[in-house]
Amino acid sequence: MLQPRWLPYLLIAPSVAFLAALFLVPLGQTILLSVDGGQGFSLANYARMAGDLNFPTALRNTFALVAVVIPLQVALALVMGLMLQKMTRGRELVLWIWTIPLGVSDLAAGLVWLAILQDSGYLNTLLFQIGVISGPTAYLNSETPVALFFAVVLAEIWRATAIVLIILVAGIQLIPKGFGEAADIFGASPWTKFRRITLPLLKPSLQSALILRTVLAFEVFAVVYALGGRNFPILVGEAYTWQNENQNYGVAAAYAVLVMAISLAATIIYLKALRVDPETQG
Amino acid sequence: MAGILIDKVAKQFGNAVALQEISFTVEDGEFVALLGPSGCGKTTLLRIIAGLEVQSSGKVMIGERDVSSLKPAQRGLAMVFQNYAVFPHMTVFENVAFGLRMKGADQARVEAKVRKAAELLHIEQYLERFPAKLSGGQRQRVAVARALAVEPAVLLMDEPLSNLDALLRLEMRAELRSVLREAGTTTIYVTHDQTEAMGLADRIAVMQGGHIVQIGAPTEVYSRPATRFVGGFVGSPPMNFVNTVAASGQARLGGLTLASPVDGPIVLGFRGEDAKLTDAAGGAPFTVRVAEPMGSHLLLTGRIGDDLARVVAPPAARIAAGETLGLALDPARIVWIDPETGRTHPGA
């Protein structure tokens, strides 16, 4: 049967309309809100955001989190994915267990780690029982910024490595086994095989995983909020504070636009840096 | 250069027996084809020799050295895979250079060896391209060049031509033979295509159900198959099998009388081109059902008694469907097969 030319457009129309109504319109409104100075266009909201006491810290913390969490997650997910590949039995079960954290909401995940790491949490109870500490020890307040930072890193790694893992596992499965065997025959060591065969062929999946995970990492909020509250300022957290506590929607919108701009920039950088020449994909 | 000794190699996958105690030798510089239908164990055997699969028992010797427990790279061999396994993210040059680089060859040596292998396979003009820009046949050449560039003592090939179209297959077959002759590389070649095995190999090992049923020169396997299976698998058209009953050392088929090695039910095996056409009374009665002009010959399909037979007639023969002809057979060109065991009676 000959399909009318407009049929594909008709079929994608609902999703386009849905995204336009619930994404593009709010996006436009947010941008307008952020540059609305009361009497027309103004960058006052941005100036106020940049001049805020917490802004440099929030910016630094957010970037530091991304810089530490993303490489660790990618490295971990690669190791986990390659280990899965080597397994012959119980593969599905292990993958399933590893992806359980994906089913936990990020706020719940934050609360789980709070229960472990707070003053009278599970970690301290254990350390106290084996005699390492003599009483409740704080890790999550403003006096222990390094410990708090690593607590957030730990919780984020626990919570969100699986999303990277799933994308990479799918990518690893797409690499024909013959490439690895050919490399074995011609004398490549496991490390060489990884570096010269697996990694280059995994580039498209790595790119997807990095973009998705980095964008999400710049938007990190609930885990940090549960563990440290405002002791550990981050960009989205500041947007939340300006919106809800300061009731200043303009500055909150400026933060939102900034986070979006950063995410967009990161995506463009990944697309450029990990450009996959279609010619080099079999 | 090195010969290969396969000593009682067996392989089980769980409860399934893939190979049952296979032993054979390949001489230095010899080309042996492992021929058989899918699932006969030929690829498993090749992968065990390569070290990609571990045998359940037995040992593999390459050039006097027991390599049974060595890694593939330590065995001094190269391999061409069925799907070529040419790395898509490397240029043809880097693909061909891969083995040399892994062995730590310096740039000058890599250049020289890659050029030499590329020349041999006529892919010099593609060295800077990526494999995605090459045709199947060219990729195949890259895979062979990559294997030959390391100058291996032993070359293993797993159905290397099966993904090519018929014409290209014929061309590559002839080329492979001359290239490997020149290199003098000991080669084991897995195929399910009997014409490929016949054309390429010094010796053919016909495999069935996890063992080697017959190993020998192509002509020997062709004209004196060890079993009914070999006769039916090797050659196109396959060997004809006619059921008959022998008495007093003789088997009669119409006007044709042949000396048989034993009395009782027996199967006569003969090749379609070995039958001479005579008149109906002077030979085994053959009723033609289909006559196909093939250009070089006329292929007749019909029956002798209840058994299907294919006979090759001269291209200009005027024979119509429904005719009954007589077939005369040279006793030196036939085999007698035991209908129970399927084995050929020796010497007869």
XYZ file of C-alpha atoms in Angstrom:
630
model
C 0.000 0.000 0.000
C 1.281 3.415 -0.911
C 1.603 5.644 2.117
C 0.571 9.259 1.849
C 3.542 11.571 2.256
C 2.015 13.416 5.170
C 1.449 10.258 7.214
C 4.837 10.347 9.033
C 4.252 13.977 9.973
C 0.797 13.184 11.260
C 2.208 10.373 13.376
C 4.913 12.471 15.013
C 2.596 15.471 15.444
C 1.286 14.463 18.907
C 4.775 14.144 20.374
C 5.865 17.404 18.761
C 2.787 19.177 20.130
C 3.353 17.619 23.556
C 6.987 18.714 23.688
C 6.165 22.155 22.353
C 3.458 22.703 24.964
C 5.314 21.293 27.931
C 8.917 22.021 27.056
C 9.368 24.792 24.501
C 6.723 27.097 25.979
C 8.046 26.868 29.550
C 11.573 27.233 28.184
C 10.608 30.413 26.369
C 8.814 31.683 29.471
C 11.811 30.947 31.660
C 14.158 32.816 29.329
C 11.739 35.756 29.167
C 11.362 35.699 32.946
C 15.123 35.770 33.431
C 15.579 38.883 31.246
C 12.487 40.700 32.493
C 13.515 43.729 34.516
C 10.004 45.069 35.128
C 10.309 47.689 32.398
C 11.452 45.577 29.471
C 14.733 43.771 28.759
C 17.309 43.767 31.532
C 20.177 41.612 32.726
C 19.532 42.606 36.326
C 18.544 39.073 37.317
C 21.809 37.720 35.946
C 23.761 40.452 37.670
C 22.036 39.624 40.924
C 22.735 35.925 40.433
C 26.409 36.506 39.707
C 26.754 38.899 42.616
C 25.187 36.501 45.088
C 27.427 35.251 47.885
C 26.629 31.603 47.134
C 27.013 31.843 43.356
C 30.768 31.187 43.001
C 30.572 28.313 45.489
C 27.552 26.813 43.764
C 29.255 27.090 40.375
C 32.492 25.608 41.709
C 30.726 22.790 43.569
C 28.599 21.832 40.565
C 31.599 21.698 38.230
C 33.701 19.860 40.819
C 30.974 17.246 41.198
C 30.724 16.766 37.447
C 34.513 16.628 37.089
C 34.868 13.935 39.754
C 31.657 11.932 39.313
C 31.539 11.576 35.520
C 35.039 10.100 34.940
C 34.592 7.767 37.904
C 31.208 6.618 36.661
C 32.396 6.067 33.102
C 35.460 4.148 34.294
C 33.383 2.066 36.686
C 30.688 1.397 34.101
C 33.331 0.343 31.549
C 34.904 -2.086 34.001
C 31.509 -3.416 35.042
C 30.329 -3.721 31.441
C 33.467 -5.602 30.359
C 33.191 -7.881 33.385
C 29.594 -8.659 32.442
C 30.751 -9.447 28.922
C 33.125 -12.097 30.280
C 30.442 -13.768 32.369
C 28.708 -16.767 30.908
C 26.260 -17.540 33.706
C 24.200 -15.226 35.879
C 24.878 -12.237 33.645
C 21.289 -11.056 33.609
C 21.007 -11.366 37.386
C 24.138 -9.316 38.032
C 23.070 -6.659 35.534
C 19.670 -6.536 37.192
C 21.159 -6.096 40.652
C 23.534 -3.401 39.404
C 20.664 -1.444 37.920
C 18.444 -1.522 41.022
C 19.523 2.002 42.102
C 17.991 3.310 38.872
C 14.598 2.415 40.245
C 15.120 4.519 43.360
C 14.149 8.181 43.155
C 17.081 10.516 43.677
C 15.594 12.022 46.831
C 15.081 8.547 48.302
C 18.642 7.688 47.322
C 19.843 10.807 49.100
C 17.899 9.838 52.203
C 19.350 6.305 52.144
C 22.873 7.749 52.177
C 21.824 10.251 54.829
C 20.730 7.351 57.033
C 24.164 5.818 56.564
C 26.317 8.921 56.893
C 24.564 11.190 59.394
C 25.953 11.736 62.909
C 24.126 8.770 64.398
C 23.896 6.857 61.140
C 24.827 3.300 60.262
C 28.437 4.124 59.430
C 29.117 5.805 62.760
C 27.304 3.036 64.654
C 29.579 0.504 62.999
C 32.759 2.553 63.533
C 31.775 3.104 67.175
C 31.173 -0.595 67.742
C 34.555 -1.594 66.392
C 36.154 1.177 68.413
C 37.383 3.473 65.643
C 35.462 6.481 66.945
C 34.358 7.327 70.461
C 31.122 9.132 69.673
C 28.951 10.580 66.910
C 31.080 12.219 64.234
C 29.746 14.683 61.709
C 30.583 14.353 57.997
C 27.809 16.334 56.424
C 27.990 19.874 57.818
C 29.698 23.014 56.641
C 32.762 22.306 58.807
C 33.510 19.158 56.832
C 33.188 20.322 53.223
C 35.554 17.678 51.856
C 33.741 14.818 53.589
C 30.426 16.241 52.468
C 31.684 16.503 48.901
C 32.776 12.883 48.889
C 29.523 11.793 50.492
C 27.672 13.395 47.588
C 30.096 11.808 45.102
C 29.558 8.393 46.698
C 25.768 8.730 46.652
C 25.785 9.924 43.043
C 28.002 7.066 41.952
C 25.782 4.576 43.712
C 22.662 6.109 42.269
C 23.520 6.883 38.676
C 26.382 4.692 37.445
C 23.858 2.169 36.194
C 22.509 4.502 33.509
C 26.013 4.744 32.042
C 26.426 0.999 32.471
C 23.248 0.167 30.568
C 24.211 2.323 27.596
C 27.740 0.879 27.533
C 26.558 -2.717 27.912
C 24.280 -2.209 24.916
C 27.251 -0.760 23.018
C 29.629 -3.546 24.021
C 27.123 -6.131 22.833
C 27.063 -4.468 19.434
C 30.784 -5.061 18.929
C 31.144 -8.333 17.021
C 33.072 -10.992 18.960
C 35.266 -11.563 15.929
C 37.147 -8.289 16.471
C 38.317 -9.395 19.911
C 39.263 -12.814 18.589
C 41.186 -11.338 15.680
C 43.034 -9.118 18.154
C 43.831 -12.202 20.274
C 45.151 -14.087 17.262
C 47.436 -11.211 16.290
C 48.812 -10.907 19.789
C 47.074 -7.933 21.366
C 47.291 -7.817 25.144
C 44.019 -7.312 27.061
C 44.937 -3.665 27.636
C 45.819 -3.068 23.974
C 42.624 -4.804 22.948
C 40.651 -2.512 25.210
C 42.433 0.628 24.088
C 42.705 -0.051 20.368
C 39.600 -2.128 19.640
C 36.911 -1.894 22.324
C 37.204 1.764 23.226
C 37.203 3.168 19.658
C 34.296 0.948 18.657
C 32.436 1.989 21.798
C 32.738 5.670 20.942
C 29.111 6.191 19.835
C 27.809 4.616 23.053
C 30.334 6.516 25.158
C 29.197 9.724 23.559
C 25.524 9.039 24.345
C 26.313 7.974 27.887
C 28.518 11.024 28.519
C 25.989 13.505 27.169
C 23.107 12.006 29.117
C 25.028 11.577 32.330
C 26.754 14.980 32.211
C 23.526 16.851 31.549
C 21.932 15.034 34.471
C 24.954 15.727 36.661
C 24.727 19.481 36.035
C 21.115 19.207 37.160
C 22.009 17.355 40.375
C 19.793 18.471 43.231
C 17.849 16.013 45.403
C 20.810 13.911 46.572
C 22.745 17.026 47.559
C 19.719 18.566 49.200
C 19.093 15.423 51.279
C 22.711 15.039 52.356
C 23.923 18.586 52.833
C 21.093 21.010 52.306
C 22.564 24.488 51.776
C 25.857 23.427 53.353
C 26.814 22.374 49.853
C 25.454 24.981 47.431
C 24.915 23.881 43.845
C 23.350 25.655 40.856
C 19.966 23.936 40.797
C 19.808 24.166 44.593
C 20.288 27.943 44.327
C 17.523 28.151 41.728
C 15.283 26.298 44.170
C 16.195 28.601 47.039
C 15.587 31.754 44.997
C 12.273 30.390 43.792
C 10.876 29.087 47.053
C 12.578 30.863 49.902
C 13.412 34.221 48.364
C 10.336 34.156 46.095
C 12.459 35.801 43.415
C 11.395 34.034 40.213
C 13.602 36.174 37.996
C 16.885 35.125 39.625
C 15.658 31.524 39.837
C 14.957 31.686 36.091
C 18.458 33.093 35.495
C 19.935 30.065 37.317
C 17.756 27.722 35.268
C 18.900 29.323 32.023
C 22.531 29.122 33.157
C 22.216 25.392 33.928
C 20.646 24.859 30.527
C 23.390 26.813 28.782
C 26.075 24.799 30.559
C 24.360 21.505 29.646
C 24.047 22.613 26.045
C 27.704 23.603 25.930
C 28.730 20.250 27.417
C 26.658 18.411 24.809
C 28.250 20.389 21.980
C 31.716 19.725 23.368
C 31.035 15.965 23.524
C 29.564 15.952 20.033
C 32.666 17.681 18.697
C 35.267 15.891 20.773
C 33.876 12.401 20.244
C 32.773 12.932 16.674
C 32.251 9.571 15.052
C 33.124 9.510 11.395
C 30.448 7.308 9.823
C 33.160 5.991 7.535
C 34.966 4.392 10.451
C 31.991 2.421 11.701
C 31.597 -1.010 10.217
C 57.269 -23.086 8.497
C 55.684 -25.826 10.481
C 53.570 -28.934 10.266
C 50.592 -29.562 12.495
C 49.753 -32.626 14.531
C 46.280 -33.060 15.952
C 46.358 -35.804 18.544
C 43.074 -37.239 19.874
C 41.451 -33.837 20.186
C 37.935 -34.037 21.602
C 35.479 -31.342 22.597
C 32.250 -31.364 24.509
C 29.956 -28.419 25.064
C 28.071 -29.490 28.185
C 26.552 -32.816 27.186
C 26.850 -32.187 23.481
C 29.826 -33.826 21.800
C 31.239 -31.500 19.151
C 34.389 -33.452 18.340
C 35.189 -37.053 19.133
C 38.906 -37.848 19.351
C 40.206 -36.398 16.126
C 43.746 -37.164 15.000
C 45.503 -36.147 11.831
C 48.637 -34.450 10.614
C 49.266 -31.611 8.208
C 52.644 -31.516 6.520
C 54.781 -28.400 6.434
C 53.490 -26.185 3.624
C 50.490 -28.366 2.961
C 46.969 -27.045 2.323
C 44.315 -29.121 4.062
C 40.605 -28.384 3.762
C 38.214 -29.386 6.523
C 35.040 -30.096 4.612
C 31.633 -30.927 6.001
C 28.065 -29.811 6.464
C 27.218 -27.251 9.138
C 27.406 -28.659 12.639
C 29.992 -31.310 11.754
C 32.581 -29.755 14.082
C 34.946 -28.327 11.472
C 34.856 -24.770 12.801
C 35.206 -25.989 16.391
C 38.301 -27.948 15.367
C 39.784 -24.888 13.638
C 39.088 -22.718 16.689
C 40.775 -25.275 18.922
C 43.858 -25.226 16.681
C 43.760 -21.415 16.831
C 43.452 -21.440 20.607
C 40.139 -19.561 20.591
C 38.469 -22.636 22.021
C 39.958 -25.069 24.518
C 39.817 -28.774 23.744
C 38.274 -31.097 26.348
C 41.107 -33.561 25.788
C 43.938 -34.284 23.381
C 46.721 -32.047 22.165
C 47.687 -29.794 19.301
C 51.291 -29.645 18.090
C 52.530 -26.981 15.716
C 56.051 -27.487 14.387
C 57.074 -30.020 17.067
C 55.812 -27.707 19.803
C 52.876 -28.618 22.045
C 50.665 -25.536 21.836
C 47.619 -27.095 23.515
C 47.637 -24.721 26.443
C 49.176 -21.670 24.759
C 47.317 -18.473 23.967
C 46.421 -17.881 20.297
C 49.174 -15.298 19.854
C 51.855 -17.668 21.152
C 51.049 -20.360 18.609
C 52.694 -18.654 15.640
C 49.625 -18.629 13.462
C 47.293 -16.202 11.746
C 43.638 -16.513 10.927
C 41.120 -15.256 8.407
C 37.600 -15.103 9.769
C 34.345 -15.834 7.992
C 33.093 -12.267 8.495
C 36.686 -10.994 7.933
C 36.794 -9.152 11.315
C 38.544 -6.262 9.597
C 38.652 -3.429 12.136
C 36.263 -0.721 10.912
C 37.956 2.135 12.779
C 41.395 1.540 11.258
C 42.571 2.219 7.740
C 43.411 -0.715 5.518
C 47.081 0.007 6.197
C 46.617 -0.156 9.964
C 44.534 -3.300 9.628
C 47.236 -5.058 7.665
C 49.859 -3.665 10.051
C 47.991 -4.754 13.169
C 49.771 -8.061 13.758
C 53.182 -6.513 13.058
C 52.535 -3.657 15.466
C 51.445 -6.113 18.164
C 54.750 -7.908 17.681
C 56.552 -4.601 18.169
C 57.938 -4.278 14.657
C 59.561 -0.912 13.896
C 57.927 1.494 11.437
C 60.258 0.651 8.547
C 59.570 -3.059 8.899
C 55.827 -2.446 9.223
C 55.859 -0.329 6.052
C 57.798 -2.933 4.108
C 55.713 -5.915 5.198
C 52.396 -4.117 4.706
C 53.416 -3.025 1.198
C 54.470 -6.560 0.371
C 51.241 -8.147 1.644
C 49.139 -5.445 -0.016
C 50.906 -6.048 -3.308
C 50.320 -9.764 -3.063
C 46.577 -9.208 -2.584
C 46.327 -6.228 -4.976
C 45.050 -3.763 -2.387
C 47.877 -1.190 -2.591
C 45.516 1.504 -3.837
C 43.173 1.110 -0.858
C 45.723 1.342 1.955
C 44.573 4.751 3.175
C 40.862 3.953 3.003
C 38.596 2.744 5.752
C 37.054 -0.735 5.357
C 33.502 0.677 5.159
C 34.451 2.072 1.745
C 35.478 -1.350 0.436
C 33.468 -4.089 -1.205
C 33.142 -7.543 0.347
C 35.836 -8.944 -1.903
C 38.253 -6.132 -1.065
C 37.638 -6.546 2.670
C 38.325 -10.217 2.206
C 41.665 -9.347 0.634
C 42.449 -7.052 3.558
C 41.750 -9.899 5.982
C 44.064 -12.232 4.054
C 46.746 -9.535 3.753
C 46.556 -8.903 7.509
C 47.089 -12.608 8.114
C 49.958 -12.967 5.626
C 51.716 -9.768 6.724
C 52.934 -11.437 9.920
C 54.379 -14.266 7.800
C 52.776 -16.937 9.934
C 54.003 -20.516 9.997
C 50.385 -21.621 9.930
C 47.364 -19.946 8.379
C 43.858 -20.855 9.477
C 40.893 -19.856 7.337
C 37.289 -20.152 8.425
C 34.947 -20.144 5.398
C 36.731 -17.073 4.032
C 34.870 -17.038 0.734
C 31.353 -17.830 1.888
C 30.244 -14.200 2.036
C 31.282 -13.448 -1.534
C 29.128 -13.767 -4.619
C 29.718 -16.720 -6.909
C 31.884 -15.007 -9.526
C 34.086 -13.276 -6.952
C 34.400 -16.540 -5.053
C 35.764 -18.252 -8.139
C 38.242 -15.423 -8.717
C 39.413 -15.290 -5.088
C 39.723 -19.066 -4.976
C 42.201 -19.117 -7.806
C 44.056 -16.165 -6.352
C 44.246 -17.600 -2.837
C 45.713 -20.767 -4.208
C 48.485 -19.007 -6.070
C 49.211 -16.601 -3.202
C 49.438 -19.359 -0.608
C 51.491 -21.577 -2.925
C 53.952 -18.746 -3.285
C 54.102 -18.071 0.461
C 54.424 -21.781 1.234
C 52.286 -21.377 4.317
C 50.841 -24.422 6.034
C 47.102 -23.849 5.730
C 43.987 -25.314 7.277
C 40.873 -24.168 5.502
C 37.357 -24.742 6.758
C 34.565 -24.883 4.206
C 31.206 -26.465 3.529
C 31.655 -25.912 -0.180
C 33.050 -29.043 -1.767
C 34.134 -27.310 -4.982
C 36.219 -24.906 -2.904
C 37.839 -27.797 -1.052
C 38.438 -29.715 -4.289
C 39.973 -26.713 -6.014
C 42.195 -25.457 -3.231
C 43.371 -28.300 -1.075
C 46.277 -30.709 -1.290
C 44.221 -32.957 0.941
C 40.611 -32.861 2.046
C 39.428 -34.038 5.467
C 35.717 -34.756 5.212
C 34.008 -34.359 8.565
C 30.672 -35.641 9.737
C 29.134 -35.733 13.210
C 32.320 -34.681 15.010
C 34.824 -36.954 13.313
C 36.859 -37.181 10.165
C 35.301 -39.767 7.869
C 37.966 -39.592 5.223
C 41.156 -37.693 4.623
C 42.953 -37.799 1.300
C 43.795 -36.080 -1.969
C 40.800 -34.434 -3.677
C 40.746 -36.935 -6.539
C 40.921 -39.854 -4.135
C 38.096 -38.500 -1.964
C 36.116 -37.813 -5.104
C 36.474 -41.119 -6.877
C 36.968 -43.471 -3.924
C 34.796 -42.063 -1.105
C 35.183 -43.972 2.151
C 31.484 -43.822 2.901
C 28.182 -43.177 1.208
C 28.076 -39.805 2.992
C 31.375 -38.687 1.453
C 30.271 -39.783 -2.010
C 27.044 -37.852 -1.639
C 28.690 -34.748 -0.186
C 31.701 -34.382 -2.456
C 31.183 -33.689 -6.132
C 28.492 -31.967 -8.101
C 26.354 -33.770 -9.069
C 26.826 -36.100 -6.085
C 27.695 -39.736 -6.524
C 24.815 -42.005 -7.616
C 23.792 -44.877 -5.368
C 21.877 -47.821 -6.733
C 20.491 -50.535 -4.472
C 20.845 -54.041 -5.811
C 21.308 -57.613 -4.663
C 24.403 -59.608 -5.574
C 24.523 -63.374 -5.935
C 27.505 -65.625 -6.710
C 29.808 -62.601 -6.723
C 27.818 -60.786 -9.388
C 25.327 -57.934 -9.419
C 22.953 -57.517 -12.347
C 21.281 -54.324 -13.416
C 19.350 -55.089 -16.608
C 21.958 -55.795 -19.248
C 24.850 -54.745 -17.020
C 26.693 -57.325 -14.966
C 29.359 -56.292 -12.445
C 31.533 -58.329 -10.135
C 30.601 -57.574 -6.515
C 32.816 -58.147 -3.466
C 30.082 -59.824 -1.395
C 26.697 -61.444 -1.948
C 23.397 -60.091 -0.690
C 22.031 -56.546 -0.626
C 24.666 -54.058 -1.745
C 24.823 -50.470 -2.993
C 26.582 -49.587 -6.233
C 28.130 -46.126 -6.268
C 29.228 -44.352 -9.443
C 29.889 -40.844 -10.674
C 27.558 -39.341 -13.278
C 30.388 -38.690 -15.715
C 31.691 -42.261 -15.505
C 28.557 -43.768 -17.081
C 28.656 -44.406 -20.822
C 25.351 -44.229 -22.656
C 24.421 -47.337 -24.644
C 21.176 -48.773 -25.915
C 18.590 -49.867 -23.365
C 19.432 -53.561 -23.569
C 23.198 -53.150 -23.263
C 23.439 -51.583 -19.794
C 21.710 -50.639 -16.574
C 18.251 -49.316 -17.522
C 18.104 -45.573 -16.875
C 14.799 -43.754 -17.377
C 15.360 -40.068 -18.050
C 12.938 -37.684 -16.318
C 14.669 -34.357 -16.876
C 17.374 -33.354 -19.353
C 19.115 -30.060 -18.494
C 21.474 -28.531 -21.047
C 24.296 -27.038 -18.934
C 26.367 -25.779 -21.844
C 29.469 -27.853 -21.175
C 27.370 -30.988 -20.791
C 23.847 -32.326 -20.681
C 22.705 -33.255 -17.179
C 20.249 -36.140 -17.127
C 18.198 -36.859 -14.037
C 16.273 -40.093 -13.916
C 15.874 -43.439 -12.233
C 17.644 -46.770 -12.198
C 15.023 -49.083 -10.716
C 13.790 -47.148 -7.681
C 16.926 -45.090 -7.208
C 17.486 -41.534 -8.361
C 20.534 -41.061 -10.585
C 22.207 -38.175 -12.380
C 24.251 -38.826 -15.480
C 26.423 -36.466 -17.462
C 25.977 -36.750 -21.243
C 27.815 -34.943 -24.071
C 26.355 -31.470 -24.698
C 25.113 -32.335 -28.151
C 23.385 -35.603 -27.202
C 19.759 -35.711 -28.313
C 17.939 -37.181 -25.380
C 14.353 -36.439 -24.370
C 12.577 -36.903 -21.068
C 10.838 -40.292 -20.788
C 13.460 -42.150 -22.809
C 15.066 -45.240 -21.330
C 18.777 -45.632 -21.982
C 21.365 -48.167 -20.990
C 24.338 -47.222 -18.806
C 27.679 -48.956 -19.124
C 30.101 -48.629 -16.196
C 33.861 -49.124 -15.967
C 34.440 -51.547 -13.054
C 37.552 -49.527 -12.124
C 35.476 -46.393 -11.581
C 32.768 -47.753 -9.277
C 32.525 -48.361 -5.536
C 30.546 -50.943 -3.605
C 28.938 -49.833 -0.377
C 27.556 -51.886 2.472
C 23.902 -50.757 2.845
C 24.002 -51.384 6.611
C 27.167 -49.473 7.574
C 27.329 -47.069 4.640
C 31.037 -47.931 4.281
C 32.759 -48.650 1.022
C 34.069 -52.174 0.481
C 37.833 -51.862 0.265
C 39.617 -52.426 -2.978
C 36.556 -53.359 -5.007
